[in-house]
Short mmCIF file of C-alpha atoms in Angstrom, two decimals:
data_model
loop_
_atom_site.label_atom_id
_atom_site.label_comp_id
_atom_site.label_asym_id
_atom_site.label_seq_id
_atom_site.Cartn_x
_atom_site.Cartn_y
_atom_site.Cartn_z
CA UNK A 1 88.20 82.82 103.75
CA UNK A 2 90.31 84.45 101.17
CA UNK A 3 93.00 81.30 101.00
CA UNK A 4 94.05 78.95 103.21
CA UNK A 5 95.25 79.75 106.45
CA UNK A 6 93.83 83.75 106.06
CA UNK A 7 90.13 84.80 106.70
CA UNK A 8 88.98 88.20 105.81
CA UNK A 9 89.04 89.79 109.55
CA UNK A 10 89.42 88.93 113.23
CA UNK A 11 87.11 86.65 114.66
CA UNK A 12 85.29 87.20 117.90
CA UNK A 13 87.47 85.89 119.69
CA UNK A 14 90.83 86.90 118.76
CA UNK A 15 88.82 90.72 119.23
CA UNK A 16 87.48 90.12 122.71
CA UNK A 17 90.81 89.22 123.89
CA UNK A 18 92.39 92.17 122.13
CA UNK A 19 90.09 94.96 123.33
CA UNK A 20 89.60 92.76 126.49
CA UNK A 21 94.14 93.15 127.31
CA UNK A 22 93.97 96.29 125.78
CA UNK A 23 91.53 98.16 128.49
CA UNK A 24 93.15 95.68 131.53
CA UNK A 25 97.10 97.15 130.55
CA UNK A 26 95.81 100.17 130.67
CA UNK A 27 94.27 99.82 134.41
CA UNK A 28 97.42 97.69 135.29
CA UNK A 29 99.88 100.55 134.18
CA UNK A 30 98.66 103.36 136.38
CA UNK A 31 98.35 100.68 139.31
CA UNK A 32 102.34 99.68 138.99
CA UNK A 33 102.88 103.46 139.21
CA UNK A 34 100.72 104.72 141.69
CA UNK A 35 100.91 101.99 144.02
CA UNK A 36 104.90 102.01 143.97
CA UNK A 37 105.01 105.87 144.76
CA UNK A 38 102.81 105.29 147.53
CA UNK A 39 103.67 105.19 151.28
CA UNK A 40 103.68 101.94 153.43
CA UNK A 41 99.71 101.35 154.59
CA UNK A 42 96.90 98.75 154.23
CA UNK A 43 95.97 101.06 150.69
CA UNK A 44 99.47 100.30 149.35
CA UNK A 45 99.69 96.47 149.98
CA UNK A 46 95.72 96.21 148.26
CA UNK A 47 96.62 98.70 145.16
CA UNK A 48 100.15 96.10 144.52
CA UNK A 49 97.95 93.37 145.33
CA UNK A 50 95.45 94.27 142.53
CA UNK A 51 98.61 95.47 140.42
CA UNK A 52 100.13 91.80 141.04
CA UNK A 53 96.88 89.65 140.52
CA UNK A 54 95.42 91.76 137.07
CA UNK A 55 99.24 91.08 135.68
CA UNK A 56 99.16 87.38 136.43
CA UNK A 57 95.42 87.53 135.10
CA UNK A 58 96.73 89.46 132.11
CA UNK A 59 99.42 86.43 131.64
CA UNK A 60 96.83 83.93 131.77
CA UNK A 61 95.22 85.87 128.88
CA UNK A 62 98.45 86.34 126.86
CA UNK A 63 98.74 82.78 126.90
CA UNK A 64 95.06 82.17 125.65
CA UNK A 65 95.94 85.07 123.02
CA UNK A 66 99.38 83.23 121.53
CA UNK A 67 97.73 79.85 121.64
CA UNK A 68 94.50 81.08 119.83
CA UNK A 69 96.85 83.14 117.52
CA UNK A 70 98.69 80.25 116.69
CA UNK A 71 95.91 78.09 116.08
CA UNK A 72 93.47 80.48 113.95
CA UNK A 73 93.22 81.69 110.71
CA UNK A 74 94.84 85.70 110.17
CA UNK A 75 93.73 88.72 108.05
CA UNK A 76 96.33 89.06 104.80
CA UNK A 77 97.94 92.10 105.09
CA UNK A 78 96.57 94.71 102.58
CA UNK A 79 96.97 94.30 99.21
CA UNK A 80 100.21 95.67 98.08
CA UNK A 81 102.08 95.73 101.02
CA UNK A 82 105.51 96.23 100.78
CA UNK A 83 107.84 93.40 102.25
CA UNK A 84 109.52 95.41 104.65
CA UNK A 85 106.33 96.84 106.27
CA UNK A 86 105.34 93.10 106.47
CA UNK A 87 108.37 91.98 108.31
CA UNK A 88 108.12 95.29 110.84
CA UNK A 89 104.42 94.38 111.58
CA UNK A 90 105.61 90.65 112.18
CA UNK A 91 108.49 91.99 114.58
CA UNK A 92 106.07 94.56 116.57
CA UNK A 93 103.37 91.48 116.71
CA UNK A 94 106.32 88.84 118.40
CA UNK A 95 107.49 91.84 120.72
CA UNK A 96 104.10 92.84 121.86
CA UNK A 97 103.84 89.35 122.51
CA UNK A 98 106.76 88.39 123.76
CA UNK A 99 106.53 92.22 126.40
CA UNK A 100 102.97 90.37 127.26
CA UNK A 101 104.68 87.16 128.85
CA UNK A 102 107.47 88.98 130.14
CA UNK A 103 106.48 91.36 131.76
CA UNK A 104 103.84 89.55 134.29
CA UNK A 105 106.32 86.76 134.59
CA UNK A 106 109.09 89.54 135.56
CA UNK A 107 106.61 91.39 138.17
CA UNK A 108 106.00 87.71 139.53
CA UNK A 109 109.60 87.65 140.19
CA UNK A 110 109.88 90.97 141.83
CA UNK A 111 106.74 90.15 144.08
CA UNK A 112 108.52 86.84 144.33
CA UNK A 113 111.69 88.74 145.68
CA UNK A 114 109.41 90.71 148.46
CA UNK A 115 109.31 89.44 151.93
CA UNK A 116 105.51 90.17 151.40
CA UNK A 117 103.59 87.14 150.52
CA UNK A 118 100.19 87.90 148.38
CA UNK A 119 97.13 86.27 147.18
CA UNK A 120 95.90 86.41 144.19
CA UNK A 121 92.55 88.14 144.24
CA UNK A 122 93.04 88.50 147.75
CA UNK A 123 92.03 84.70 147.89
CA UNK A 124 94.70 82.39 146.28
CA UNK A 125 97.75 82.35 148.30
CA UNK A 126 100.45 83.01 145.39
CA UNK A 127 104.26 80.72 145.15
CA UNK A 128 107.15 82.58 145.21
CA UNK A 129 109.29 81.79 141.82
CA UNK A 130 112.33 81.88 144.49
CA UNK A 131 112.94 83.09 147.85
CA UNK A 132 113.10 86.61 149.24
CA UNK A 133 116.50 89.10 148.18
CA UNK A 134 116.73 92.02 148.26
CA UNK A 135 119.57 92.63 146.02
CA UNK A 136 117.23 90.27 143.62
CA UNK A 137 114.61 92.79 144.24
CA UNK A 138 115.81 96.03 142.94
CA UNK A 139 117.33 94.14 139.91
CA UNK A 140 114.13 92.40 138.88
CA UNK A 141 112.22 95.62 139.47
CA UNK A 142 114.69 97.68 137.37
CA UNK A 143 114.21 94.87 134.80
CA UNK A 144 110.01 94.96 135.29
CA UNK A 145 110.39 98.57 135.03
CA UNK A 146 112.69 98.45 131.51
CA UNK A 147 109.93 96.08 130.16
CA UNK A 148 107.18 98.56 130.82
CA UNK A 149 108.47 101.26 129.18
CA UNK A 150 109.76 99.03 126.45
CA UNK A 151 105.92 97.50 125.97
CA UNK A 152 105.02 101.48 126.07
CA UNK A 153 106.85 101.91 123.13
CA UNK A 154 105.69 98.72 121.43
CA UNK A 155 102.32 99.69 121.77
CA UNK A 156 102.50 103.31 120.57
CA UNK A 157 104.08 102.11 117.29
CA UNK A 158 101.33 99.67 116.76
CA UNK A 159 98.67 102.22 117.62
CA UNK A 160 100.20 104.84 115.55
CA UNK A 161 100.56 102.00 112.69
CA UNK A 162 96.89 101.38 113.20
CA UNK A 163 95.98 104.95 112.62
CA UNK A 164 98.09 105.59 109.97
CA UNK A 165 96.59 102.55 108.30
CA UNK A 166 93.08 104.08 108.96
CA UNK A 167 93.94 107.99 108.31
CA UNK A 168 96.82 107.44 106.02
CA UNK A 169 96.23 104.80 103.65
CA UNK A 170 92.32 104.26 103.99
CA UNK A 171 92.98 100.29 104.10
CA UNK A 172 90.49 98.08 106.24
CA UNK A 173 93.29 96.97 109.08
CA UNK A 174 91.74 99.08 111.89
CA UNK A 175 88.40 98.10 111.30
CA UNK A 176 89.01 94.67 110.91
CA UNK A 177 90.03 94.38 115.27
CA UNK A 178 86.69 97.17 115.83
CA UNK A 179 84.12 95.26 113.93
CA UNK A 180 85.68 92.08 112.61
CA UNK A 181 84.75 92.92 108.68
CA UNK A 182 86.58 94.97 106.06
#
């Protein structure tokens, strides 16, 4: 530990679940996509049913994320950081969060809009948030879509913040979520 409530690196866990969302969003991105550009058939309703059930899985796993985040010690930033670059990586953190609750919960409520029912895991019969409506449809689904894009964009300016950490200024906050030491 280098003072209380800060430990040198990411622990095990906090990584797992990291790389672990980070590989599953993107499967579940090209999934949304393809499946809504395809045409009506048996492939379509199993490629949105995987889409549906890896985003509820995924918020499942946000949830274990935020409560383990909350609960568990945190690298310090690296030495000299300026405030402002601070605040910005707290911000990015609490959107990428906040895009990883959303955004499964918002897809629940499209799917929730559908006259299609679906199971999760082709097993679990899934509740509908509220009943089928259309005109509820295509405005949750413009909304699911506008949180996509906007988690797109959260997560290239924390992967370009990542490698510009590694390439730029040399500092130990990229290997810290690899290997879990500085």
């Amino acid at each position: 530990m280098t003072h209380a409530g800060q430990t040198d690196s990411w622990n095990g866990v906090a990584r797992s679940l990291h790389w672990l969302m980070a590989v599953l969003i993107l499967v579940q991105a090209p999934l949304g996509w393809i499946g809504s550009d395809m045409e009506r058939s048996p492939l379509k309703v199993d490629v949105l049913t995987a889409h549906k059930s890896l985003g509820i899985t995924l918020l499942l796993l946000a949830a274990l994320r935020l409560l383990w985040r909350l609960t568990h010690a945190t690298p310090p930033h690296p030495p000299g950081s300026e405030p402002w670059k601070i605040r910005a990586a707290g911000l990015s953190h609490a959107a990428l969060y906040g895009l990883m609750i959303a955004l499964p919960l918002s897809g629940w409520l499209v799917a929730s809009t559908s006259i299609v029912p679906w199971k999760l895991w082709w097993t679990i019969p899934w509740p509908a948030l509220v009943k089928p409506d259309m005109q509820l449809h295509e405005l949750t689904g413009a909304l699911h879509e506008a949180l996509v894009w906007g988690l797109v964009t959260v997560l290239a300016v924390l992967v370009a913040a990542a490698l510009w950490h590694h390439f730029a200024q040399h500092d130990d906050v990229l290997r810290r979520m690899l290997r879990g030491s500085p």
